[in-house]
mmCIF file of C-alpha atoms and ligand atoms in Angstrom:
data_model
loop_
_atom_site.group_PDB
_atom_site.id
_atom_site.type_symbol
_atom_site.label_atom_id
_atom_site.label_comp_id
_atom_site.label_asym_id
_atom_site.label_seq_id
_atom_site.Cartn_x
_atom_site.Cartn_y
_atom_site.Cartn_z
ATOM 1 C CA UNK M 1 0.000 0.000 0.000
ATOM 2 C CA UNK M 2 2.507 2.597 -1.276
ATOM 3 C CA UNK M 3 1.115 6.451 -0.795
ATOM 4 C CA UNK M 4 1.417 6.635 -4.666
ATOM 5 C CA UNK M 5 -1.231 3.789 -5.075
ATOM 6 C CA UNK M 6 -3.828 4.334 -2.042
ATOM 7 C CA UNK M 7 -5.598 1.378 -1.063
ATOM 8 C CA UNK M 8 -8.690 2.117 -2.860
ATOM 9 C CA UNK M 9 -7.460 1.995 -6.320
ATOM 10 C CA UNK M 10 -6.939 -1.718 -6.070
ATOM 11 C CA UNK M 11 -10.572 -2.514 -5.242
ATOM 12 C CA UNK M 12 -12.012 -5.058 -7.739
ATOM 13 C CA UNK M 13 -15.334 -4.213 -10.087
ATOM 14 C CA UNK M 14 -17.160 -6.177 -11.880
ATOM 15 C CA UNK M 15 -20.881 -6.578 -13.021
ATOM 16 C CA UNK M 16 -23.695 -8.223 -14.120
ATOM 17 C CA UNK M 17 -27.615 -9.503 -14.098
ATOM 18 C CA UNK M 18 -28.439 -11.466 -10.610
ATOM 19 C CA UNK M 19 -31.443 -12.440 -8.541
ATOM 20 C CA UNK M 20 -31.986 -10.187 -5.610
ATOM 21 C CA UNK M 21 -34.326 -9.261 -2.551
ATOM 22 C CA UNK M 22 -33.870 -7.933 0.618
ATOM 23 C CA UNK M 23 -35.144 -9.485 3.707
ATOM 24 C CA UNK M 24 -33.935 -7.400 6.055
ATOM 25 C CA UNK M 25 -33.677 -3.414 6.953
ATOM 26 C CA UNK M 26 -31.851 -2.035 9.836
ATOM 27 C CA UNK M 27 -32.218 -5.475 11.944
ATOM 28 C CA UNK M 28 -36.011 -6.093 10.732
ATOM 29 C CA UNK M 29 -37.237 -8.681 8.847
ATOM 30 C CA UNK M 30 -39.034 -7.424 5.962
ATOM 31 C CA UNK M 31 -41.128 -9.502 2.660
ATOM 32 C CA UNK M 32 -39.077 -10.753 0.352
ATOM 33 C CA UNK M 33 -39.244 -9.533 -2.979
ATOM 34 C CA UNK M 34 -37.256 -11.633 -5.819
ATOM 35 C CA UNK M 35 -36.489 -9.177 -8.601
ATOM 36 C CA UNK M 36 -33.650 -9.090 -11.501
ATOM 37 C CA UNK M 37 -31.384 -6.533 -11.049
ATOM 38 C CA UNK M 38 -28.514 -5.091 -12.690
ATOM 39 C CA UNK M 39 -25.599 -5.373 -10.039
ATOM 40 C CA UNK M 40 -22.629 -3.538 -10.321
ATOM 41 C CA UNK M 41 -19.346 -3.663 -7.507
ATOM 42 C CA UNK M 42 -17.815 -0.758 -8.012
ATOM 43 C CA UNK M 43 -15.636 1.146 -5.187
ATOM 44 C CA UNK M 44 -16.449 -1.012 -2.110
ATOM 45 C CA UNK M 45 -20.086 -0.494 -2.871
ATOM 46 C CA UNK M 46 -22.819 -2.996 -4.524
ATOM 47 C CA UNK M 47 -25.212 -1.394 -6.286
ATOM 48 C CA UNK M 48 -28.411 -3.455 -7.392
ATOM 49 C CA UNK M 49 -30.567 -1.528 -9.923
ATOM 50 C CA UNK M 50 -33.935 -1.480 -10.182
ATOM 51 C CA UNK M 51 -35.710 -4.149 -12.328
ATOM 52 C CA UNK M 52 -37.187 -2.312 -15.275
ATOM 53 C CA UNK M 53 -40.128 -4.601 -15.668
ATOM 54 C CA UNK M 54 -41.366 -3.151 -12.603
ATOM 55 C CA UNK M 55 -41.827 0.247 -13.679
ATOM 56 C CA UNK M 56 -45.323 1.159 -13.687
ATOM 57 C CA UNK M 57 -46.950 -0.101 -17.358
ATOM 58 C CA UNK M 58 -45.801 2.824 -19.980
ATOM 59 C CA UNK M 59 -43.657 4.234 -18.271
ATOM 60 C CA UNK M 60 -40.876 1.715 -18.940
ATOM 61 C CA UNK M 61 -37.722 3.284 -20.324
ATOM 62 C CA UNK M 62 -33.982 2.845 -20.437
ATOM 63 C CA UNK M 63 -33.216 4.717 -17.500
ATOM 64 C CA UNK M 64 -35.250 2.619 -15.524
ATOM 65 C CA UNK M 65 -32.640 -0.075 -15.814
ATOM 66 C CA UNK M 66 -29.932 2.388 -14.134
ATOM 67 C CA UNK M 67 -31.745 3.773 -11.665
ATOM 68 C CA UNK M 68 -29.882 2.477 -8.136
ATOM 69 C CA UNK M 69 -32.546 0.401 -6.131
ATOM 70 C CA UNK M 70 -29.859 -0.419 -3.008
ATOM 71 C CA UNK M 71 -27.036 0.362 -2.174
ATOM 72 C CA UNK M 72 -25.076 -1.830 0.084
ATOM 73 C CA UNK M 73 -21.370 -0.867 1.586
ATOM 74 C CA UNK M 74 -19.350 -3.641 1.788
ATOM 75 C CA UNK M 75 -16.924 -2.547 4.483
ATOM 76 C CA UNK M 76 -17.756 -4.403 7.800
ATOM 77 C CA UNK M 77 -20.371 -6.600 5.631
ATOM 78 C CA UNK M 78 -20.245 -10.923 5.933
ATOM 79 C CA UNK M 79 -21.028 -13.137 2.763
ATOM 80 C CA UNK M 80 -21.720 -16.613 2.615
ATOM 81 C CA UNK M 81 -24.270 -19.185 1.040
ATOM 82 C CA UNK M 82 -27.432 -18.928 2.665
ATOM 83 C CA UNK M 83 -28.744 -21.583 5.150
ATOM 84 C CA UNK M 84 -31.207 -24.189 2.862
ATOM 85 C CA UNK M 85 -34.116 -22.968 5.270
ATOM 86 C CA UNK M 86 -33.566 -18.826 3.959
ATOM 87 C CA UNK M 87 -34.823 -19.956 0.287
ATOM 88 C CA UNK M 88 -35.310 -22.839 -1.617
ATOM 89 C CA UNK M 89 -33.500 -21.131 -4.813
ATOM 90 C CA UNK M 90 -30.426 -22.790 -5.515
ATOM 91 C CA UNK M 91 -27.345 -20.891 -5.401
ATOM 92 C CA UNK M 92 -28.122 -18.275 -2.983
ATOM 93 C CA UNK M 93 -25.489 -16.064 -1.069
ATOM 94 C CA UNK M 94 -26.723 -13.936 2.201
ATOM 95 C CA UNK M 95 -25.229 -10.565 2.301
ATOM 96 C CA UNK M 96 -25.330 -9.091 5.673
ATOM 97 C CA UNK M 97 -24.136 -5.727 6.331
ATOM 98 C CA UNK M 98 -22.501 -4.153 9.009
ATOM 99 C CA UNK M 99 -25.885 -1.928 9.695
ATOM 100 C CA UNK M 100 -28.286 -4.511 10.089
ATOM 101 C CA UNK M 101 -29.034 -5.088 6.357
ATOM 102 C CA UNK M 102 -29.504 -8.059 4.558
ATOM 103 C CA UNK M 103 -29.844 -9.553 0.901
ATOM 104 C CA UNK M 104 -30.157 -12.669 -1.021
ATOM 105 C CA UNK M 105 -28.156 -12.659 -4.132
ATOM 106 C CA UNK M 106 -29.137 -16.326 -6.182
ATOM 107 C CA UNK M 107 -28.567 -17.186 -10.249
ATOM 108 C CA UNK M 108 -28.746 -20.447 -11.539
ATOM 109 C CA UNK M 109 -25.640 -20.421 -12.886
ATOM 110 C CA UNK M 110 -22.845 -22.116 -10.499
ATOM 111 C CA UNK M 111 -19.812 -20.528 -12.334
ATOM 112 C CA UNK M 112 -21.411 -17.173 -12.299
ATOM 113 C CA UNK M 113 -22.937 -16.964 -8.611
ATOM 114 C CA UNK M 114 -18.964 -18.173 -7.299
ATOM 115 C CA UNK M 115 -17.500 -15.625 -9.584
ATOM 116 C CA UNK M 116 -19.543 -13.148 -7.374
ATOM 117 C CA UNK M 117 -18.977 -14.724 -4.183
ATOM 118 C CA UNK M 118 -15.644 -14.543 -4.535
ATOM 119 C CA UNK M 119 -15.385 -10.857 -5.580
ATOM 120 C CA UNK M 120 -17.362 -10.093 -2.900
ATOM 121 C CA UNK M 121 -15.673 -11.584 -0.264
ATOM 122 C CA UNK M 122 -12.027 -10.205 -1.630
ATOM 123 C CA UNK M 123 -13.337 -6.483 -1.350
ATOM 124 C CA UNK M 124 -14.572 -7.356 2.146
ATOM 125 C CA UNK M 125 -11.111 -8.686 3.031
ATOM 126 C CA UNK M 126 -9.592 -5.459 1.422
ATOM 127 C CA UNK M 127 -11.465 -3.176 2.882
ATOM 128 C CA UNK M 128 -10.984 -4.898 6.518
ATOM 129 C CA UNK M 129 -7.515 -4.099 6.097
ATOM 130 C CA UNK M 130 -7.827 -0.493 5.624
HETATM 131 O O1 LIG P 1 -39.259 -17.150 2.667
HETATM 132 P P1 LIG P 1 -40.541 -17.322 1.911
HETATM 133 O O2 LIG P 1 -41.680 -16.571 2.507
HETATM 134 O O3 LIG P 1 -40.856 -18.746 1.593
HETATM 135 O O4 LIG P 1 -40.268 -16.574 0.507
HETATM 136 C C1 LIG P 1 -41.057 -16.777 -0.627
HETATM 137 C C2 LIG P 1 -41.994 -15.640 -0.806
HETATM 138 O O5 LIG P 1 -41.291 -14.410 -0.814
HETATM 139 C C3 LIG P 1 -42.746 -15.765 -2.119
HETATM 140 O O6 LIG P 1 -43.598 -14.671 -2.316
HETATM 141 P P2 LIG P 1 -45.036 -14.566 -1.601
HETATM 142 O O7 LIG P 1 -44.724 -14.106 -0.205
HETATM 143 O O8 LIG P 1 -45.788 -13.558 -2.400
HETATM 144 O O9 LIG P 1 -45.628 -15.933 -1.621
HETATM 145 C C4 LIG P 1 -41.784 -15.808 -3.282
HETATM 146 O O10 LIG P 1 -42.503 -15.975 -4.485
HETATM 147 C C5 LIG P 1 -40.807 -16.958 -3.107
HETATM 148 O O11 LIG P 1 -39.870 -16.899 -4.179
HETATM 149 C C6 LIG P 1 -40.090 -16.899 -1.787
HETATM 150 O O12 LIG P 1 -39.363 -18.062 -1.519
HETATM 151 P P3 LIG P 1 -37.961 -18.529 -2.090
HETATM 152 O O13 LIG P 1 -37.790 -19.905 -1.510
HETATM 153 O O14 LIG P 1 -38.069 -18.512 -3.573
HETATM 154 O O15 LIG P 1 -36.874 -17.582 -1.599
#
């Protein structure tokens, strides 16, 4: 961590289309709600967009699909696969922040749910050694 490179330029981005909902705010349970979302790691912060579908009927556009739904920082957060009993969706990860928030991130796809896993976990390491 030379002063010429800071820490924070190191932190890994990627992105792509996963499964959310949250199912908890600030320590509460709240109703899940599976949605798409466009999910970007950028910075030490996951961002899941909104799902455009569920924009009210004509008023779907393109900037529906970048409009930030959450916003979770990953400093202080835990990942891990979820407990069978949190979903019956295969592939899910539980994000848990260090605020009392948490999300279930799921896709189908094996390779691409570990790719995220991974990432995520790195930047959490990362930013715990700030
Ligand atoms: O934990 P739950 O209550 O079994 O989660 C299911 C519900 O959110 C359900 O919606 P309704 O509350 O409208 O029935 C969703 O459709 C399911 O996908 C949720 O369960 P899974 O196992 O898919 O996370």
């Amino acid at each position: 961590n030379s002063p010429e490179m800071p820490h924070h330029t190191h932190l890994l981005e990627k992105a792509g289309i996963l499964n959310k909902t949250k199912v908890a705010d600030n320590g509460k349970r709240i109703r899940k709600n599976w949605s798409p979302s466009w999910t970007v790691l950028h910075g030490g912060i996951l961002t899941f967009h909104k799902d455009p579908k569920s924009a009210p009927s004509g008023n779907s556009n393109k900037t529906n699909q970048i409009t930030p739904e959450y916003t979770v920082e990953l400093r202080g957060a835990t990942v891990g696969w979820a407990p069978k009993d949190k979903s019956s969706k295969k592939n899910v990860l539980e994000l848990k922040t260090r605020h009392g928030c948490e999300y279930l991130v799921q896709y189908d796809t094996e390779s691409i749910i570990c790719d995220w896993h991974r990432i995520i976990l790195d930047t959490i390491r990362q930013l715990d050694q700030d």
